[in-house]
Coordinates of C-alpha atoms in Angstrom, one line a residue:
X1 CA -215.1 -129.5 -237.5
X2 CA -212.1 -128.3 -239.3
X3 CA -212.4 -124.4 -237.6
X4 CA -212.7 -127.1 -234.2
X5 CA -209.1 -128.7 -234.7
X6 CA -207.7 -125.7 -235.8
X7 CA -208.5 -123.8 -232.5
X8 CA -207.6 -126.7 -230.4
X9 CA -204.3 -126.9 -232.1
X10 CA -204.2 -122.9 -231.4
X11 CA -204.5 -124.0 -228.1
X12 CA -202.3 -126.6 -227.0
X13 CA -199.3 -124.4 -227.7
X14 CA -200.5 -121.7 -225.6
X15 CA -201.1 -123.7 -222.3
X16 CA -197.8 -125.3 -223.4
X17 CA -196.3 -122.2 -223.0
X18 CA -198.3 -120.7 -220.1
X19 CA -196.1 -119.6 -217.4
X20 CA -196.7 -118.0 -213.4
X21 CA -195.1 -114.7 -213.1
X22 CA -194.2 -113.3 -209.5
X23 CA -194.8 -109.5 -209.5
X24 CA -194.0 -108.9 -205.9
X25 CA -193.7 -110.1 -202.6
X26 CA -194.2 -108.2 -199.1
X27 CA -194.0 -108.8 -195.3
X28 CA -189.8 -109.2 -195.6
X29 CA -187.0 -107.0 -194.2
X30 CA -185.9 -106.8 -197.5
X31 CA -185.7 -108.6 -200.9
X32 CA -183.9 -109.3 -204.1
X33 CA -185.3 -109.6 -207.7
X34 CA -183.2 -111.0 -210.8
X35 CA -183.8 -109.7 -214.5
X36 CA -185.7 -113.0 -214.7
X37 CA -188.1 -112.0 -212.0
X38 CA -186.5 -114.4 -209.6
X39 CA -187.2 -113.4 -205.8
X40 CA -185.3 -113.7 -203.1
X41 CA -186.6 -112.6 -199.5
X42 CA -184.9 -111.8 -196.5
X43 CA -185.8 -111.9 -192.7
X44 CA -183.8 -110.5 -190.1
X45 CA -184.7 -110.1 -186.2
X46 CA -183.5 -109.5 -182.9
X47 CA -183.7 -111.2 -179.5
X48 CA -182.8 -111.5 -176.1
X49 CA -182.3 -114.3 -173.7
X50 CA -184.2 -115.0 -170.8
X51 CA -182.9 -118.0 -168.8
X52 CA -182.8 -120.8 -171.9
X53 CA -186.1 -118.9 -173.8
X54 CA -185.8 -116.3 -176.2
X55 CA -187.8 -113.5 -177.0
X56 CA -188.0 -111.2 -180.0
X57 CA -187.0 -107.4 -179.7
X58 CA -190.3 -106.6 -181.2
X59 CA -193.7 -108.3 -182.6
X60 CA -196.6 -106.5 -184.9
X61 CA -200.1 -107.0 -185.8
X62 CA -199.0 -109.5 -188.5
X63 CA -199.3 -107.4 -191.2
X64 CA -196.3 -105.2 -191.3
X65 CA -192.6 -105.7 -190.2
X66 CA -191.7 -104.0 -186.8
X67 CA -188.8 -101.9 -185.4
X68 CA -186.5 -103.0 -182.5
X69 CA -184.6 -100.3 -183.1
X70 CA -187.1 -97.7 -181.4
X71 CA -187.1 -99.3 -178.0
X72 CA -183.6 -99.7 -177.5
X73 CA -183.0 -96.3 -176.1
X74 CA -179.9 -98.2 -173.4
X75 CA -176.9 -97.8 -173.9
X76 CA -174.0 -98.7 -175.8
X77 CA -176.1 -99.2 -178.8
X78 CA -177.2 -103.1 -179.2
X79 CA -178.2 -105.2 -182.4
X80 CA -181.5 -104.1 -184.0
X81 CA -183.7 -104.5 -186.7
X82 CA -185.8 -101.1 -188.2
X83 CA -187.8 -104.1 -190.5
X84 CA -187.4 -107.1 -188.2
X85 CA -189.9 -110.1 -189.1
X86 CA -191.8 -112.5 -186.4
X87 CA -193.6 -116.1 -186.7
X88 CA -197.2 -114.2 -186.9
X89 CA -196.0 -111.7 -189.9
X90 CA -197.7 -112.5 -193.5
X91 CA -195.5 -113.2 -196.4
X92 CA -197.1 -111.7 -199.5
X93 CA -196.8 -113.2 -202.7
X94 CA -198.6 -111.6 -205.9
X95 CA -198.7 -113.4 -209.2
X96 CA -199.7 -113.6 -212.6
X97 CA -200.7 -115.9 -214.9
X98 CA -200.1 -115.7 -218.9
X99 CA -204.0 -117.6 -219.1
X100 CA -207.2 -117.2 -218.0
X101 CA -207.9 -119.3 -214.2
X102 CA -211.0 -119.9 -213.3
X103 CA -211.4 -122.1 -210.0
X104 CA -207.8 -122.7 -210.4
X105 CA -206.8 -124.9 -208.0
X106 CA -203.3 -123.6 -205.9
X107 CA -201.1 -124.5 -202.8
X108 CA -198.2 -123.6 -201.5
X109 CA -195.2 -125.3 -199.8
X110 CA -192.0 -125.2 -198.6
X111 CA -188.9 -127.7 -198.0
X112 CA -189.6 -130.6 -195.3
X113 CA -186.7 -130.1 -192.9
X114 CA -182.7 -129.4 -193.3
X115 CA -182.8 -130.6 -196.8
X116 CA -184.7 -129.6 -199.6
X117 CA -185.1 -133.3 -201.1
X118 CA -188.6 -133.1 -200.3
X119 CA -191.6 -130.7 -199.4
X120 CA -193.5 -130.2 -196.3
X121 CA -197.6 -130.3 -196.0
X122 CA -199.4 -127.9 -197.7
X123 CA -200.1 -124.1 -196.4
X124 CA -203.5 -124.0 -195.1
X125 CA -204.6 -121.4 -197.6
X126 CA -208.4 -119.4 -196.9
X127 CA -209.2 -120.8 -200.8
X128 CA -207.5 -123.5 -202.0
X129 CA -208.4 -121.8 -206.1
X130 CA -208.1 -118.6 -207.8
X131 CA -209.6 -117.3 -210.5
X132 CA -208.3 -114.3 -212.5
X133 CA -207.4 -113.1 -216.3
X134 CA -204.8 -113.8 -218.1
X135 CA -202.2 -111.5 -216.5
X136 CA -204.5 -110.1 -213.9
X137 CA -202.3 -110.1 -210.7
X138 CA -203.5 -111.8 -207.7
X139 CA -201.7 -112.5 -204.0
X140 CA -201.9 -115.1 -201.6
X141 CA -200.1 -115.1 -197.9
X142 CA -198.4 -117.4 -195.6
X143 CA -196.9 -116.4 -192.6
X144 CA -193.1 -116.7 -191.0
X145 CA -193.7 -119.5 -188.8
X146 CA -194.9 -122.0 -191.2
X147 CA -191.1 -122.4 -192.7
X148 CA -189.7 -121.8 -189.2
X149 CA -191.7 -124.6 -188.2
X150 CA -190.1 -126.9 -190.8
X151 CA -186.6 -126.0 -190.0
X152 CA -185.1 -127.8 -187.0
X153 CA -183.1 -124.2 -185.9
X154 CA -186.1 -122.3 -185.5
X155 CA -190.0 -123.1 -183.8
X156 CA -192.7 -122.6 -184.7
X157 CA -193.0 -119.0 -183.7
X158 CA -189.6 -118.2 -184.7
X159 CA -187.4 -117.9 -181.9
X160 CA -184.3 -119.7 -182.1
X161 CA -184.0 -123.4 -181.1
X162 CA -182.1 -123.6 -178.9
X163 CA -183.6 -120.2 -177.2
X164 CA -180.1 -119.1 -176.2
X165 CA -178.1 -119.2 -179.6
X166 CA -176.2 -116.1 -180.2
X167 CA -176.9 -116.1 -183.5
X168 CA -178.9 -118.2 -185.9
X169 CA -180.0 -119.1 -189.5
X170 CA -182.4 -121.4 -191.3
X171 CA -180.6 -125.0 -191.2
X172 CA -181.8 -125.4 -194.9
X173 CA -179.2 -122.9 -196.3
X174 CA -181.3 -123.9 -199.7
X175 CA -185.0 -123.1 -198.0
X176 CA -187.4 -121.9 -200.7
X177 CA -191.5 -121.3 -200.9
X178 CA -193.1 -123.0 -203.3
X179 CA -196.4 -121.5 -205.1
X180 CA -198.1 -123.9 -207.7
X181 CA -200.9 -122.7 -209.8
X182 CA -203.4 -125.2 -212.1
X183 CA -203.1 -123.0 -215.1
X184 CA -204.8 -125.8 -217.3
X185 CA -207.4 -126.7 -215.1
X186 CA -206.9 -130.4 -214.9
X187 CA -206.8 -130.4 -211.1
X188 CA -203.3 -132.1 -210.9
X189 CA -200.7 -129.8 -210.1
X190 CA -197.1 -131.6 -211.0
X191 CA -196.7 -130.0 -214.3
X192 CA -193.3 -128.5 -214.5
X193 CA -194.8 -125.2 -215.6
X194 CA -197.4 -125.0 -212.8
X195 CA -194.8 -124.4 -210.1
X196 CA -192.4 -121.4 -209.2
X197 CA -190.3 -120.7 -206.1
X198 CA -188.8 -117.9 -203.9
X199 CA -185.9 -118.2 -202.0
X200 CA -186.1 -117.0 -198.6
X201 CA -183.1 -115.9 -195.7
X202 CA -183.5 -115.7 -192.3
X203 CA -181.0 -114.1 -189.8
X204 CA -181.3 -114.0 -185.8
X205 CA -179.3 -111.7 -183.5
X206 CA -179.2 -112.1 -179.7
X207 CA -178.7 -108.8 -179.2
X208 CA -177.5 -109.5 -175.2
X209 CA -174.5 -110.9 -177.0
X210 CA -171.6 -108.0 -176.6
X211 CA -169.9 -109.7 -179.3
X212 CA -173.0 -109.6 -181.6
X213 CA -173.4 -105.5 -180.6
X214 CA -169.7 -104.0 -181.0
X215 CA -166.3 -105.1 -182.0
X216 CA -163.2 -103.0 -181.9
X217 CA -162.4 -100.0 -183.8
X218 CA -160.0 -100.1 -186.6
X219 CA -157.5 -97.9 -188.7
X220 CA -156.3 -100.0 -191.2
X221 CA -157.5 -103.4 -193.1
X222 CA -154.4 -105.0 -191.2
X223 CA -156.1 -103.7 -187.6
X224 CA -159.5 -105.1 -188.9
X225 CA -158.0 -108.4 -189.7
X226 CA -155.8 -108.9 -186.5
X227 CA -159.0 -108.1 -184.9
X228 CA -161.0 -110.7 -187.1
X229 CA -163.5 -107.4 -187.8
X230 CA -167.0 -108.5 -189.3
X231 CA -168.0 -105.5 -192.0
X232 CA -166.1 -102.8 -191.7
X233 CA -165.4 -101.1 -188.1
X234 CA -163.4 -97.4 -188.5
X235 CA -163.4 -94.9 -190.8
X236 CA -161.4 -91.6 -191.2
X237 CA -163.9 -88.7 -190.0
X238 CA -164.6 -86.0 -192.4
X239 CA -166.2 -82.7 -191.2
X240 CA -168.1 -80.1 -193.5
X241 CA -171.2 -78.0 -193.5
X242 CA -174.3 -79.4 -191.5
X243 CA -172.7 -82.8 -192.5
X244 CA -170.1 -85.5 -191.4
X245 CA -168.6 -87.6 -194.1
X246 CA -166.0 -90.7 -194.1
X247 CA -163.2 -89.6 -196.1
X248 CA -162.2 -93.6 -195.9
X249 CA -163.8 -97.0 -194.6
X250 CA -161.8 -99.5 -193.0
X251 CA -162.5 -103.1 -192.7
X252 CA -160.8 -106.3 -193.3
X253 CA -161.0 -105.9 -197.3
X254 CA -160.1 -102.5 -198.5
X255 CA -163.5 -100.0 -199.1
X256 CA -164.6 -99.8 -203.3
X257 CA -161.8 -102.7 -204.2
X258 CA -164.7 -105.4 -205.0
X259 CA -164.2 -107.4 -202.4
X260 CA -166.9 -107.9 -199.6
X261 CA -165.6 -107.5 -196.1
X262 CA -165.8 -110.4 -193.7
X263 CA -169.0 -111.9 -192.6
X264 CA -169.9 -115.1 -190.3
X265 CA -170.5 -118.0 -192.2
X266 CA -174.5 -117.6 -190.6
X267 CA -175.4 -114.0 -192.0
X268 CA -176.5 -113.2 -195.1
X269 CA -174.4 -111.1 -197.1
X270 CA -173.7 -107.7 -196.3
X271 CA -175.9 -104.7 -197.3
X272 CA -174.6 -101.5 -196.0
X273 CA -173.8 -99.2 -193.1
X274 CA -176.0 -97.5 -190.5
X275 CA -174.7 -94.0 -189.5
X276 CA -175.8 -92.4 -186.3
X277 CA -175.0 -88.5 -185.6
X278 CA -175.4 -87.9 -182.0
X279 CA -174.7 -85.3 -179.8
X280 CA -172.8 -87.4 -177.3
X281 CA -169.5 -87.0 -175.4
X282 CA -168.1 -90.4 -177.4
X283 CA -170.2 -93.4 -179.4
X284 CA -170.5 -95.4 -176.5
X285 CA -173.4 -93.1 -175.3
X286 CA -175.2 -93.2 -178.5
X287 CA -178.3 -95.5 -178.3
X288 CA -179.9 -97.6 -181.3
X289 CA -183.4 -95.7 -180.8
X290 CA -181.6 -92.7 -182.4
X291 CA -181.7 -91.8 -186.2
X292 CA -180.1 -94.3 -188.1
X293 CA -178.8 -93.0 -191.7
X294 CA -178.4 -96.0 -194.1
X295 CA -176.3 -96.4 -196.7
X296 CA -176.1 -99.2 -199.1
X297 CA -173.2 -100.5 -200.4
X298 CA -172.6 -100.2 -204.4
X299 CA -171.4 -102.9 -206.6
X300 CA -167.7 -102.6 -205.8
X301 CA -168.5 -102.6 -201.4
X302 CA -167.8 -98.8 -201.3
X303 CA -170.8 -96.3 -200.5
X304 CA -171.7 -93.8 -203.4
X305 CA -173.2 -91.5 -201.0
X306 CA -170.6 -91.5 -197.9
X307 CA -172.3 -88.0 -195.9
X308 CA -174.2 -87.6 -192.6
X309 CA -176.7 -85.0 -193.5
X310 CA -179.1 -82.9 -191.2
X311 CA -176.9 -81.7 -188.8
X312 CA -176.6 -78.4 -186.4
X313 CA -173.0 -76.0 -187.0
X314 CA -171.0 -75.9 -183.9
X315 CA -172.5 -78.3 -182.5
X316 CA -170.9 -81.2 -181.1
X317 CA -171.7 -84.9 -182.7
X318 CA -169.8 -88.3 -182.7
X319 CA -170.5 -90.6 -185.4
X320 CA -171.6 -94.4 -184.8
X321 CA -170.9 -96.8 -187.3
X322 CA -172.5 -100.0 -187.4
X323 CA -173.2 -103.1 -190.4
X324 CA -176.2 -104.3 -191.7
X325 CA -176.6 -107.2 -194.0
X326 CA -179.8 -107.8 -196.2
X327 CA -181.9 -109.0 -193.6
X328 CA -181.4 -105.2 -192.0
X329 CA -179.8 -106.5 -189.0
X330 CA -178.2 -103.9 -187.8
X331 CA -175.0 -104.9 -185.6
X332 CA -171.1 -104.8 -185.0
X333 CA -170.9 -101.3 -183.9
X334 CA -167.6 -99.9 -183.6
X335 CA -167.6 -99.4 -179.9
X336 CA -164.8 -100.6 -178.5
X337 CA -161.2 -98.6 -178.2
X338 CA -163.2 -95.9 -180.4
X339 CA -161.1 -92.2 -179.6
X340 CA -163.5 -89.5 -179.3
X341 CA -160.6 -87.3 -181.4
X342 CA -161.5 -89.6 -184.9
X343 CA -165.2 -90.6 -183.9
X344 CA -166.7 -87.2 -183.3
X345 CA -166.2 -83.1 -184.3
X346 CA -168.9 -80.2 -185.0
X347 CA -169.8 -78.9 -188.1
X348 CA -169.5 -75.4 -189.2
X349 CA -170.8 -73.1 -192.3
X350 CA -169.3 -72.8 -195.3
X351 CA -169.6 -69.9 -197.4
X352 CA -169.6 -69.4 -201.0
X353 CA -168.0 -70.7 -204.2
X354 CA -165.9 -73.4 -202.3
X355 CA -168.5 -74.9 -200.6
X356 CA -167.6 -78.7 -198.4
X357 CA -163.6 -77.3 -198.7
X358 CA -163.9 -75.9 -195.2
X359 CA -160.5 -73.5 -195.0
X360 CA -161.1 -71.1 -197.8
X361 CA -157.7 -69.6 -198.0
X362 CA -155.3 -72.4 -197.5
X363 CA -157.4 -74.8 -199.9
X364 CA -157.2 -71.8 -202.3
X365 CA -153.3 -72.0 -201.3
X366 CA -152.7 -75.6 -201.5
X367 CA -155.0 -76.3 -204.2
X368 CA -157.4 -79.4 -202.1
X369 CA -159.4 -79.5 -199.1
X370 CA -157.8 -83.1 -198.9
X371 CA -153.9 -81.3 -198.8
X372 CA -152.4 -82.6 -195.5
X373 CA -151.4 -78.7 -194.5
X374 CA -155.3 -77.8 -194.9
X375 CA -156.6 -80.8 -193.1
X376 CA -154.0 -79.9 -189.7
X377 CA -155.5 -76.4 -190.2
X378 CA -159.3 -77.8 -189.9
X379 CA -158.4 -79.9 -187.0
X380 CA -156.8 -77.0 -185.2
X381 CA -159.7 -75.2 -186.2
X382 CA -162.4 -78.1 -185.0
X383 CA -160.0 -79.0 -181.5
X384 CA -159.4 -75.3 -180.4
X385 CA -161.7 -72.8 -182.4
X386 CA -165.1 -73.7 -182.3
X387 CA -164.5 -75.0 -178.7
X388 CA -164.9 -71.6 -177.3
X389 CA -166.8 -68.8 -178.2
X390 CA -164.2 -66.5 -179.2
X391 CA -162.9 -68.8 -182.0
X392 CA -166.4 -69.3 -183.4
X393 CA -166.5 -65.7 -183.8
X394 CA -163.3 -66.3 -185.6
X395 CA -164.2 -68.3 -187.8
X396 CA -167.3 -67.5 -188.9
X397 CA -165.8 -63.9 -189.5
X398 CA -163.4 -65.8 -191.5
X399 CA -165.8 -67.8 -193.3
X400 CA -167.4 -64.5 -194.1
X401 CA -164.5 -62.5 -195.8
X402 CA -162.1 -65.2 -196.9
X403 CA -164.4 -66.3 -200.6
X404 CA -162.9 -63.8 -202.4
X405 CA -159.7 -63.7 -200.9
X406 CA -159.8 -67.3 -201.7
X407 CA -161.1 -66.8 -205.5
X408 CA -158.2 -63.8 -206.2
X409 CA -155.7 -66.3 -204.6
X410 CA -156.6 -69.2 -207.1
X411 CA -156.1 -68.0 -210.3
X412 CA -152.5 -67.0 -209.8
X413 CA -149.8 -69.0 -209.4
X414 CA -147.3 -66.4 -207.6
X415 CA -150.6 -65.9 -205.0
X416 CA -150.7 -69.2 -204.0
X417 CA -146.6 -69.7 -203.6
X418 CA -146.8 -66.0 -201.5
X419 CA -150.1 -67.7 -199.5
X420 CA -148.2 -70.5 -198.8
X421 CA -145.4 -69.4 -197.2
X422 CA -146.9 -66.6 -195.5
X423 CA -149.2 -69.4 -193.5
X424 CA -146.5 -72.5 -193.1
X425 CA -145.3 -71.1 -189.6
X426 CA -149.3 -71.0 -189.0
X427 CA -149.7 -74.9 -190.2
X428 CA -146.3 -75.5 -187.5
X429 CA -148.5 -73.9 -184.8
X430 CA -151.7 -75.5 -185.5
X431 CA -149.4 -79.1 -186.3
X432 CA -147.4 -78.6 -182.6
X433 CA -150.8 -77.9 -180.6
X434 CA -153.0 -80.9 -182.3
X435 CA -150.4 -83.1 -181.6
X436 CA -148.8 -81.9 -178.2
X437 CA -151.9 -79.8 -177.1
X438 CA -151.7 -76.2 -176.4
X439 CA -149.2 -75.7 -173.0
X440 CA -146.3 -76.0 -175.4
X441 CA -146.8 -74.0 -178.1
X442 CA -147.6 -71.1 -174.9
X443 CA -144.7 -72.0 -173.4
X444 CA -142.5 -71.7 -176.1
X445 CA -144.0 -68.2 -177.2
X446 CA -143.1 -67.2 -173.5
X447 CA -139.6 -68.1 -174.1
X448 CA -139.2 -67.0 -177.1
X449 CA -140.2 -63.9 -175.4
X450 CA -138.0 -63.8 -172.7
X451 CA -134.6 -64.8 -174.9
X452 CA -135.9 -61.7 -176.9
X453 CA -136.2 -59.3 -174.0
X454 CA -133.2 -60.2 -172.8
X455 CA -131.7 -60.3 -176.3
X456 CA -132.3 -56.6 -176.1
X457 CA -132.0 -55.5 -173.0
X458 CA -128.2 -57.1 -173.3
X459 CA -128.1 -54.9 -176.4
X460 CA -128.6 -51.9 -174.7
X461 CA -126.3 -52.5 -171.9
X462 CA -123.5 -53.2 -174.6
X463 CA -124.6 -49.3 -176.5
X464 CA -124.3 -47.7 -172.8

């Protein structure tokens, strides 16, 4: 009897203490998990309108996202989703528990309406128990449309209500899924510890909405908030080998600084950036079907990795920028007013020690590849050179014997002074014929030609 009590008292403690563990979830665009296990789930999708009835961008088989992204092959490039979620698509959920179930009996819920002071009727679950070990995992599914039918901005297949909204959230900012277990096997399932909760998001984008697929391209944080930019929307172009990178983001905060650019008060907060590399004439021929390149903002709202890998040398490319928050809607590309001079360039190979620092000598010279005399060099170089085939010749021949040069130039001091001097009128060349194109600088040659030909010829006249 005594041994009896004693285990019983073992007991109670450990049901006391038992607790329902989330180990993953599935079927989302994206989610997020705390250090506590805490999940948060996103969906994002796309639409468009047809008189007052939506329709998504794409639909599955239920059992995996789908991508709107591959069928939008028009152009310019409209809002897209490459994980985009639909009423039909399962919601995963596998659990633990820290104690033995056996014919444990389990629902699941979520918030009745806009609010979240109370729940709505219970999942229809295929087996309304479970039974499992103590922290054997075990998963359960509910689809999309059963919260989108208990929120009034969504039906239940999850188009938008109404159909033609622009762009549209859950109306329960607070909307959360609700999994309760019977970890002590009493059959009532309102103790505290029997119940844990996800969070979930869910974004919609018309994408026939303009406004929804591009805004303007910026220069500056102070263009981007005249503008009223949403995410960031110009960049400063960067050109090395097989690669584009931005040398600096612009949006209505400043890129890295901490701040989060400006978002509308519907979307979830931002993730990233989606880079597209196209060979295109300018962005507004690049379609979303193409390869997008994402890269996820760090903790600061700068990008750690900031490069456009996987391109062809001397060919040409323009780079598309567009936003994408955490439920991967991808949107707000920058379109609009963008010049084809700072959206797109061809890359070219690099040779050798200095490898990404694309004019050997002058960077040797000027001691950066960032040094404003070495950057007018590389846009002479990407405007004029590899525009024709005789200047790719010439500067592949250069990329060829300039490495040493450049390495015998570096480590002296009196090099680099001689270097620099001996290219400055070079730099005035390349500076007049970006900026003013390449008539004047020919013009100028020619009469700098002529006042010298007649400089002599008056010379000689004087000595007959």
């Amino acid at each position: 009897m005594k041994s009896l009590l004693l285990s019983l008292l073992f007991l109670i403690p450990n049901l006391s203490h038992a607790t329902i563990t989330i180990q993953s979830v599935g079927g989302v665009s994206y989610f997020e998990q705390d250090t506590n296990k805490n999940f948060k789930i996103y969906g994002g999708m796309t639409g468009t309108v047809s008189g007052v009835n939506a329709v998504l961008n794409c639909v599955g088989e239920s059992a995996t996202t789908c991508d709107s992204c591959a069928a939008s092959t028009s152009t310019p490039a409209k809002a897209c989703n490459k994980s985009s979620v639909y009423g039909s698509l399962k919601i995963s959920i596998t659990f633990s528990s820290s104690v033995a179930l056996s014919s444990a009996k389990i629902k699941i819920t979520t918030d009745e309406g806009d609010s979240s002071t109370s729940e709505a009727a219970e999942y229809a679950l295929p087996t309304s128990t479970v039974t499992a070990a103590a922290g054997e995992n075990k998963t359960v599914t509910i689809d999309w449309g059963y919260l989108c039918a208990h929120d009034t901005h969504f039906t239940n297949t999850c188009l938008p209500n109404p159909g033609n909204s622009p762009e549209w959230s859950f109306n329960n900012t607070s909307r959360r899924i609700y999994l309760y277990v019977d970890q002590n096997g009493d059959g009532d399932l309102t103790d505290t510890d029997e119940k844990v909760s996800i969070e979930a998001k869910l974004h919609y984008i018309n994408s026939n909405t303009q406004a929804n697929n591009e805004q303007i391209f910026c220069n500056s944080p102070e263009e981007a908030r005249t503008n009223g930019a949403l995410g960031n929307c110009g960049y400063i172009l960067g050109i090395g080998d097989s690669k584009f990178y931005l040398q600096q983001l612009f949006g209505s905060s400043v890129a890295g600084d901490g701040t989060a650019p400006a978002k509308s008060s519907l979307a979830p907060d931002w993730y990233g950036l989606a880079l597209i590399a196209y060979d295109a004439g300018n962005v507004g021929l690049i379609p979303s079907s193409a390869n997008f390149q994402i890269r996820a903002y760090d903790a600061t709202f700068g990008i750690t990795d900031n490069t456009v890998t996987g391109l062809n040398n001397y060919q040409n490319y323009c780079l598309l920028m567009g936003n994408i928050n955490k439920a991967q809607n991808i949107y707000k590309f920058n379109i609009t007013g963008a010049d084809p001079l700072k959206t797109c360039g061809q890359p070219s190979e690099v040779i050798g020690l200095l490898s990404d620092k694309s004019c050997f000598i002058s960077t040797a010279a000027f001691g950066s590849d960032m040094a404003l005399q070495v950057q007018v060099l590389r846009e002479f170089r990407n405007q004029f050179l590899l525009t024709n085939s005789y200047g790719k010749a010439f500067v592949k021949a250069y990329y060829r014997y300039s490495p040493p040069i450049a390495h015998f130039i570096e480590h002296s001091e009196i090099l680099k002074a001689l270097t620099r001097t001996a290219l400055y009128p070079f730099i005035a060349v390349a500076w007049l014929a970006v900026n003013f194109g390449i008539l004047p600088i020919v013009c100028g040659f020619l009469f700098m030609l002529s006042a010298l030909y007649f400089l002599l010829k008056k010379r000689r006249a004087v000595h007959a």
